[in-house]
Coordinates of C-alpha atoms and ligand atoms in Angstrom, one line a residue:
M1 CA -24.1 -3.7 -8.4
S2 CA -25.3 -3.7 -12.0
Q3 CA -23.3 -0.9 -13.5
R4 CA -19.5 -0.9 -12.8
I5 CA -17.7 2.4 -12.3
E6 CA -15.3 3.2 -15.1
V7 CA -11.7 3.7 -13.9
G8 CA -8.3 4.5 -15.4
V9 CA -4.8 3.5 -14.5
L10 CA -1.9 6.0 -14.7
G11 CA 1.5 4.2 -15.1
A12 CA -0.4 1.1 -16.2
T13 CA 2.6 -0.5 -17.8
G14 CA 4.8 -0.7 -14.7
M15 CA 5.1 -3.4 -12.0
V16 CA 2.3 -1.8 -9.8
G17 CA 0.3 -0.9 -12.9
Q18 CA 0.2 -4.6 -13.9
Q19 CA -1.0 -5.5 -10.4
F20 CA -3.8 -3.0 -10.9
I21 CA -4.8 -4.6 -14.2
T22 CA -4.9 -8.0 -12.6
R23 CA -6.8 -6.9 -9.5
L24 CA -9.3 -4.9 -11.4
A25 CA -9.9 -7.5 -14.2
D26 CA -12.9 -9.1 -12.6
H27 CA -13.8 -6.5 -10.0
P28 CA -17.5 -6.4 -9.2
W29 CA -17.5 -2.6 -8.7
F30 CA -14.9 -1.2 -11.1
K31 CA -14.1 -1.6 -14.8
V32 CA -10.8 -0.5 -16.4
T33 CA -11.6 1.6 -19.5
W34 CA -8.5 3.8 -19.8
L35 CA -4.8 3.1 -19.6
A36 CA -2.1 5.7 -19.5
A37 CA 1.7 5.8 -19.3
S38 CA 4.8 7.7 -20.6
E39 CA 5.5 8.8 -24.1
R40 CA 7.5 5.6 -24.5
S41 CA 4.2 3.6 -24.4
E42 CA 1.7 6.1 -25.8
G43 CA -0.1 4.9 -28.9
K44 CA 1.0 1.3 -28.5
S45 CA -1.3 -1.6 -27.6
Y46 CA -1.0 -2.5 -23.9
A47 CA 0.4 -5.9 -24.9
A48 CA 3.2 -4.2 -26.9
A49 CA 3.9 -1.5 -24.3
A50 CA 3.8 -3.5 -21.0
P51 CA 6.7 -5.9 -20.2
W52 CA 4.3 -8.3 -18.4
R53 CA 5.9 -9.8 -15.3
L54 CA 3.1 -11.5 -13.4
A55 CA 2.2 -15.1 -13.3
A56 CA -1.5 -14.2 -13.8
R57 CA -2.2 -13.9 -17.6
M58 CA -2.7 -10.5 -19.1
P59 CA -6.5 -10.1 -19.6
D60 CA -7.4 -10.3 -23.3
A61 CA -9.6 -7.2 -23.3
I62 CA -6.8 -5.2 -21.7
A63 CA -4.1 -6.5 -24.1
K64 CA -5.9 -4.9 -27.1
M65 CA -6.4 -1.5 -25.5
T66 CA -4.3 1.4 -26.7
V67 CA -2.2 3.1 -24.1
D68 CA -2.9 6.9 -23.9
G69 CA -0.6 9.7 -22.6
C70 CA -1.1 10.9 -19.0
V71 CA -3.3 13.9 -20.0
P72 CA -5.6 15.2 -17.3
G73 CA -9.3 15.3 -18.3
R74 CA -8.9 12.5 -20.8
G75 CA -9.7 9.4 -18.7
P76 CA -12.6 8.6 -16.4
K77 CA -13.2 10.4 -13.1
V78 CA -11.6 7.7 -11.0
V79 CA -7.9 7.0 -11.7
F80 CA -5.5 4.7 -9.9
S81 CA -1.9 6.0 -10.0
A82 CA 1.1 3.7 -10.3
L83 CA 3.2 6.5 -11.7
D84 CA 6.9 6.7 -11.2
A85 CA 7.3 9.2 -8.2
N86 CA 9.1 11.8 -10.3
A87 CA 6.2 11.9 -12.8
A88 CA 3.6 11.7 -10.0
D89 CA 4.8 14.9 -8.3
E90 CA 3.1 17.1 -10.9
L91 CA 0.8 14.8 -12.8
E92 CA -1.3 13.7 -9.8
Q93 CA -2.0 17.3 -8.8
Q94 CA -2.9 18.1 -12.4
F95 CA -5.4 15.2 -12.5
A96 CA -7.0 16.3 -9.2
E97 CA -7.2 19.9 -10.5
A98 CA -9.0 18.6 -13.5
G99 CA -11.6 16.9 -11.3
H100 CA -10.3 13.3 -11.1
V101 CA -10.4 11.2 -7.9
V102 CA -6.7 10.1 -7.8
L103 CA -5.9 7.0 -5.8
S104 CA -2.1 7.2 -5.6
N105 CA 0.7 4.8 -4.8
A106 CA 3.5 7.3 -5.2
R107 CA 5.2 9.1 -2.3
S108 CA 4.5 12.6 -3.8
H109 CA 1.4 13.6 -1.6
R110 CA 1.6 11.1 1.2
M111 CA 2.8 13.5 3.9
D112 CA 0.7 16.5 2.8
P113 CA -1.4 17.2 5.9
L114 CA -4.5 17.6 3.8
V115 CA -4.1 14.3 1.9
P116 CA -5.4 11.0 3.6
L117 CA -2.6 8.4 3.9
L118 CA -5.2 5.7 4.2
I119 CA -5.4 2.1 5.4
P120 CA -9.1 1.3 5.6
E121 CA -8.7 -1.1 8.5
V122 CA -6.6 1.4 10.5
N123 CA -7.6 5.0 9.9
P124 CA -10.8 5.3 7.8
E125 CA -11.6 8.5 9.6
H126 CA -8.8 10.2 7.8
L127 CA -11.1 10.4 4.7
S128 CA -12.6 13.4 6.6
L129 CA -9.6 15.4 5.3
L130 CA -11.0 15.4 1.8
E131 CA -13.5 18.2 2.4
K132 CA -10.7 20.4 3.8
Q133 CA -8.4 19.3 0.9
R134 CA -10.9 20.4 -1.7
H135 CA -11.5 23.7 0.0
A136 CA -7.9 24.6 0.7
K137 CA -6.4 23.5 -2.6
G138 CA -9.2 24.6 -4.8
W139 CA -9.1 21.3 -6.7
K140 CA -12.3 19.9 -8.4
G141 CA -11.1 16.4 -7.6
V142 CA -9.1 14.8 -4.7
V143 CA -5.9 12.8 -4.0
V144 CA -6.0 9.9 -1.6
T145 CA -2.7 7.9 -1.0
N146 CA -1.7 4.6 0.3
P147 CA 1.5 4.0 2.3
N148 CA 4.9 2.9 1.3
C149 CA 5.0 -0.9 0.8
A150 CA 7.0 -1.6 4.0
T151 CA 5.2 1.0 6.1
I152 CA 1.8 -0.5 5.4
V153 CA 2.9 -3.9 6.8
L154 CA 4.3 -2.2 9.9
A155 CA 1.3 0.1 10.5
M156 CA -1.2 -2.8 10.2
A157 CA 0.8 -4.8 12.7
L158 CA 1.1 -1.9 15.1
A159 CA -2.6 -0.6 14.8
P160 CA -4.0 -3.2 17.4
L161 CA -1.2 -2.3 19.8
R162 CA -2.3 1.4 20.2
P163 CA -4.5 0.7 23.3
F164 CA -1.5 -0.7 25.1
G165 CA 0.4 2.6 24.8
L166 CA 2.7 2.3 21.8
R167 CA 5.9 4.2 22.7
R168 CA 8.9 3.1 20.6
V169 CA 9.5 0.8 17.7
N170 CA 12.6 -0.7 16.2
V171 CA 12.1 -2.3 12.8
T172 CA 14.5 -4.1 10.4
T173 CA 13.1 -4.9 6.9
M174 CA 14.0 -7.6 4.4
Q175 CA 12.4 -6.2 1.2
A176 CA 11.6 -8.0 -2.1
V177 CA 13.2 -7.0 -5.4
S178 CA 9.8 -6.4 -7.0
G179 CA 9.6 -3.3 -4.7
A180 CA 12.1 -1.6 -6.9
G181 CA 10.0 -1.8 -10.1
Y182 CA 11.3 -3.4 -13.3
P183 CA 14.2 -4.1 -14.1
G184 CA 15.1 -2.9 -10.6
V185 CA 18.2 -4.2 -8.9
P186 CA 20.8 -5.9 -11.2
S187 CA 20.9 -9.7 -10.7
L188 CA 24.7 -9.6 -10.1
D189 CA 24.1 -7.2 -7.2
I190 CA 21.3 -9.2 -5.4
L191 CA 21.7 -12.9 -6.1
G192 CA 23.4 -14.6 -3.2
N193 CA 23.6 -11.3 -1.5
L194 CA 21.7 -8.5 0.3
I195 CA 22.0 -4.8 0.1
P196 CA 21.7 -2.9 3.4
F197 CA 20.3 0.3 1.7
I198 CA 17.2 1.3 -0.3
G199 CA 17.2 4.7 -1.9
G200 CA 14.5 7.2 -2.2
G201 CA 14.3 7.8 1.6
E202 CA 12.9 4.4 2.4
E203 CA 13.8 4.5 6.1
E204 CA 12.5 8.0 6.5
K205 CA 9.2 7.0 4.9
I206 CA 8.7 4.2 7.4
E207 CA 9.6 6.5 10.3
T208 CA 7.3 9.3 9.3
E209 CA 4.4 7.7 7.4
T210 CA 3.7 5.3 10.3
L211 CA 3.1 8.3 12.7
K212 CA 0.6 9.9 10.3
I213 CA -1.3 6.7 9.7
L214 CA -1.6 5.8 13.4
G215 CA -2.5 9.3 14.5
E216 CA -5.6 11.5 14.3
P217 CA -6.4 13.2 11.0
D218 CA -4.8 16.4 12.2
K219 CA -2.3 15.0 14.8
R220 CA 0.5 12.5 14.4
H221 CA 0.9 9.6 16.8
S222 CA 3.6 10.1 19.4
V223 CA 5.3 6.7 18.8
V224 CA 9.0 6.9 17.9
V225 CA 10.0 4.6 15.0
S226 CA 13.6 3.6 14.0
A227 CA 13.9 1.7 10.7
Q228 CA 16.8 -0.1 9.0
V229 CA 16.0 -1.4 5.5
N230 CA 17.6 -4.2 3.4
R231 CA 16.9 -5.4 -0.1
V232 CA 17.0 -9.2 -0.2
P233 CA 16.8 -11.8 -3.1
V234 CA 13.1 -12.5 -2.7
I235 CA 10.7 -11.8 -5.5
D236 CA 7.5 -10.7 -3.7
G237 CA 6.9 -10.1 0.0
H238 CA 8.4 -7.7 2.5
T239 CA 9.4 -9.3 5.8
M240 CA 10.4 -7.3 8.9
T241 CA 11.5 -8.0 12.4
V242 CA 9.9 -5.6 14.9
S243 CA 10.6 -4.7 18.5
V244 CA 8.0 -2.5 20.3
E245 CA 7.8 -0.8 23.7
L246 CA 4.2 -1.0 25.1
K247 CA 3.6 1.2 28.1
S248 CA 1.2 -1.1 29.9
K249 CA 3.5 -4.2 29.4
P250 CA 0.7 -6.7 28.5
D251 CA 1.5 -10.4 28.5
V252 CA 2.2 -12.0 25.2
S253 CA -1.2 -13.7 25.1
G254 CA -2.9 -10.2 25.5
V255 CA -0.9 -8.9 22.5
T256 CA -1.7 -12.1 20.5
D257 CA -5.4 -11.7 21.2
A258 CA -5.4 -8.1 20.2
M259 CA -3.8 -8.9 16.9
R260 CA -6.1 -11.8 16.3
A261 CA -9.2 -9.7 17.0
F262 CA -8.1 -6.8 14.7
R263 CA -10.6 -5.9 12.1
G264 CA -11.9 -2.8 10.6
K265 CA -14.4 -1.2 8.2
P266 CA -13.4 -3.4 5.2
Q267 CA -14.3 -6.5 7.1
E268 CA -17.5 -5.0 8.7
L269 CA -18.7 -3.7 5.3
R270 CA -17.6 -6.9 3.5
L271 CA -15.7 -4.9 0.8
P272 CA -15.0 -7.0 -2.2
T273 CA -11.2 -7.4 -1.6
A274 CA -11.2 -7.1 2.2
P275 CA -9.0 -9.9 3.6
N276 CA -10.3 -12.0 6.4
P277 CA -8.4 -12.0 8.7
A278 CA -6.7 -8.7 8.2
L279 CA -3.8 -10.0 10.4
N280 CA -2.9 -13.7 10.4
V281 CA -1.2 -14.5 13.6
M282 CA 0.9 -17.7 13.2
T283 CA 2.2 -20.0 15.9
E284 CA 4.8 -22.0 13.9
S285 CA 8.3 -21.1 15.0
N286 CA 9.6 -20.6 11.4
R287 CA 6.8 -18.5 9.9
P288 CA 5.8 -16.2 8.2
Q289 CA 7.9 -16.8 5.1
P290 CA 7.5 -14.7 1.9
R291 CA 7.3 -17.7 -0.5
L292 CA 4.7 -19.5 1.7
D293 CA 2.7 -16.6 3.2
A294 CA 2.8 -13.5 1.1
D295 CA -0.2 -14.5 -1.1
L296 CA -2.5 -15.1 1.9
G297 CA -5.9 -13.4 1.5
G298 CA -5.2 -12.7 -2.2
G299 CA -2.0 -10.9 -1.0
M300 CA -4.1 -8.6 1.3
T301 CA -3.5 -10.3 4.6
V302 CA -0.5 -9.3 6.8
S303 CA 1.1 -12.3 8.6
I304 CA 2.6 -12.0 12.1
G305 CA 4.7 -14.6 13.7
R306 CA 7.2 -15.3 16.6
L307 CA 5.4 -13.0 19.0
R308 CA 7.4 -13.0 22.2
Y309 CA 8.9 -10.8 24.9
C310 CA 11.8 -8.5 24.1
P311 CA 14.6 -7.9 26.7
V312 CA 15.4 -4.5 25.4
L313 CA 11.9 -3.0 24.6
T314 CA 8.8 -5.1 25.7
H315 CA 7.7 -7.3 22.8
K316 CA 9.0 -8.5 19.4
F317 CA 7.6 -10.3 16.4
V318 CA 8.0 -10.9 12.6
A319 CA 5.6 -9.3 10.1
L320 CA 5.2 -10.0 6.4
G321 CA 3.0 -8.5 3.6
H322 CA 2.8 -8.7 -0.2
N323 CA 4.6 -5.5 -1.4
T324 CA 2.9 -5.0 -4.8
I325 CA -0.6 -6.1 -3.6
R326 CA -1.2 -5.0 0.1
G327 CA 1.8 -2.6 -0.3
A328 CA 0.6 -1.0 -3.5
A329 CA -2.2 -1.9 -6.0
G330 CA -4.4 -3.9 -3.6
A331 CA -4.2 -1.1 -1.0
S332 CA -5.4 1.5 -3.6
V333 CA -8.2 -0.8 -4.7
L334 CA -9.4 -1.3 -1.1
N335 CA -9.2 2.5 -0.6
A336 CA -11.4 3.0 -3.6
E337 CA -13.9 0.3 -2.3
L338 CA -14.1 2.1 1.0
M339 CA -14.7 5.4 -0.7
K340 CA -17.4 3.9 -2.9
A341 CA -19.1 2.4 0.2
E342 CA -19.0 5.8 1.9
G343 CA -20.4 7.6 -1.1
L344 CA -17.2 9.4 -1.9
L345 CA -16.7 8.3 -5.5
Ligands
LIG401 P1 7.8 1.1 -12.6 O1 7.7 -0.4 -12.9 O2 9.0 1.8 -12.9 O3 6.6 1.8 -13.5 C1 6.4 3.2 -13.6 C2 5.2 3.6 -14.5 O4 5.2 5.0 -14.6 C3 5.3 3.0 -15.9 O5 4.0 2.7 -16.3 C4 5.9 4.2 -16.7 O6 5.4 4.2 -18.0 C5 5.2 5.4 -16.0 N1 5.9 6.6 -16.2 C6 7.2 6.9 -15.9 N2 7.5 8.2 -16.2 C7 6.4 8.7 -16.7 C8 6.0 10.0 -17.2 N3 6.9 11.0 -17.2 N4 4.8 10.2 -17.6 C9 3.8 9.2 -17.6 N5 4.1 8.0 -17.1 C10 5.4 7.8 -16.6 O7 7.4 1.4 -11.1 P2 6.5 0.6 -10.0 O8 7.4 -0.3 -9.2 O9 5.3 0.0 -10.8 O10 6.1 1.7 -9.0 C11 5.1 2.7 -9.4 C12 4.8 3.6 -8.2 O11 4.3 2.9 -7.1 C13 6.1 4.4 -7.8 O12 5.7 5.7 -7.4 C14 6.5 3.5 -6.6 O13 7.3 4.2 -5.7 C15 5.2 3.1 -6.0 N6 5.2 1.9 -5.2 C16 5.8 0.7 -5.7 C17 5.7 -0.4 -4.9 C18 6.4 -1.7 -5.4 O14 6.4 -2.7 -4.5 N7 6.9 -1.9 -6.6 C19 5.1 -0.4 -3.7 C20 4.5 0.7 -3.3 C21 4.5 1.9 -4.0 P3 6.3 3.6 -19.2 O15 6.2 2.1 -19.1 O16 5.7 4.1 -20.5 O17 7.7 4.1 -19.1

């Protein structure tokens, strides 16, 4: 593609905003031409406003850009949103009203029945909601969301199990500190410790978003999900232990084969940041581990391990995904790539 599409980033200075900058730096289809954040950052150079926390270097061209305020109509048509959820509640709607295509990470619109909660490998048909969304809300633009950072890992692991009759799921998460933004959890609370609670309705998000993602555009999946969440002293990568009840009680090799074969539109269309494989099924008894496996596929692959029978439900396994890439910025960028490929940008 000779001409890249201009894009903006709302909340560009935060943890997820920085991942957007990194992932879009050399993107073949998109070019960042506008950065926006709160009044605290407005008018400053990006280098001065963003407390850079990533190992990848801040791109020189971005460092010199001036951060704007989040004013609808000012930036390019396509904007990625890494806004704090409280700010996103109103701002994302205002950007959609003003004609922007908003690709959001925030919780604000995820459970709106007219807003796609999209994972391109799992439910690309949910983009059909956009026509209804425009019509019903009277917006000139649209909002498309990606799931909560733990939900996306679980939903990707469960998607290939739908044909077996997915009935019940019990999930316990061990979530990285980067999931809480910067500065996040105080070091004296988390070092040498874990916290068996994550605020902001984290458990409810996993229990409800999963049903919307795995269901039809207008009908939730019937699976029942019970989630218990923990914050652990890991920098990047949400790990979870999952027990599932599958109606047809397949043998373990059948489940393994289904997970290994799992692929979707991103892989078929060879979208620029599509991971291959989407699910990495590991056989080592002590994997996946966040430090070793979270970056696989540029942080876009979800790793599965320890797949075996469960004496309470039917099967159990461990799943791991990179929370600020597959669970946030990378998910949004893949959503935008699918929308571009489908002529929706
Ligand atoms: P963060 O580090 O706290 O960054 C928040 C960003 O929002 C900053 O750029 C901040 O700008 C901006 N902002 C705050 N209030 C604003 C306002 N009133 N007007 C305009 N901009 C405002 O948070 P984060 O971890 O990057 O998370 C961003 C979003 O992604 C949240 O909705 C979060 O729930 C979601 N999310 C995060 C993760 C993760 O793993 N971290 C995963 C999935 C989803 P200033 O720097 O100028 O204050």
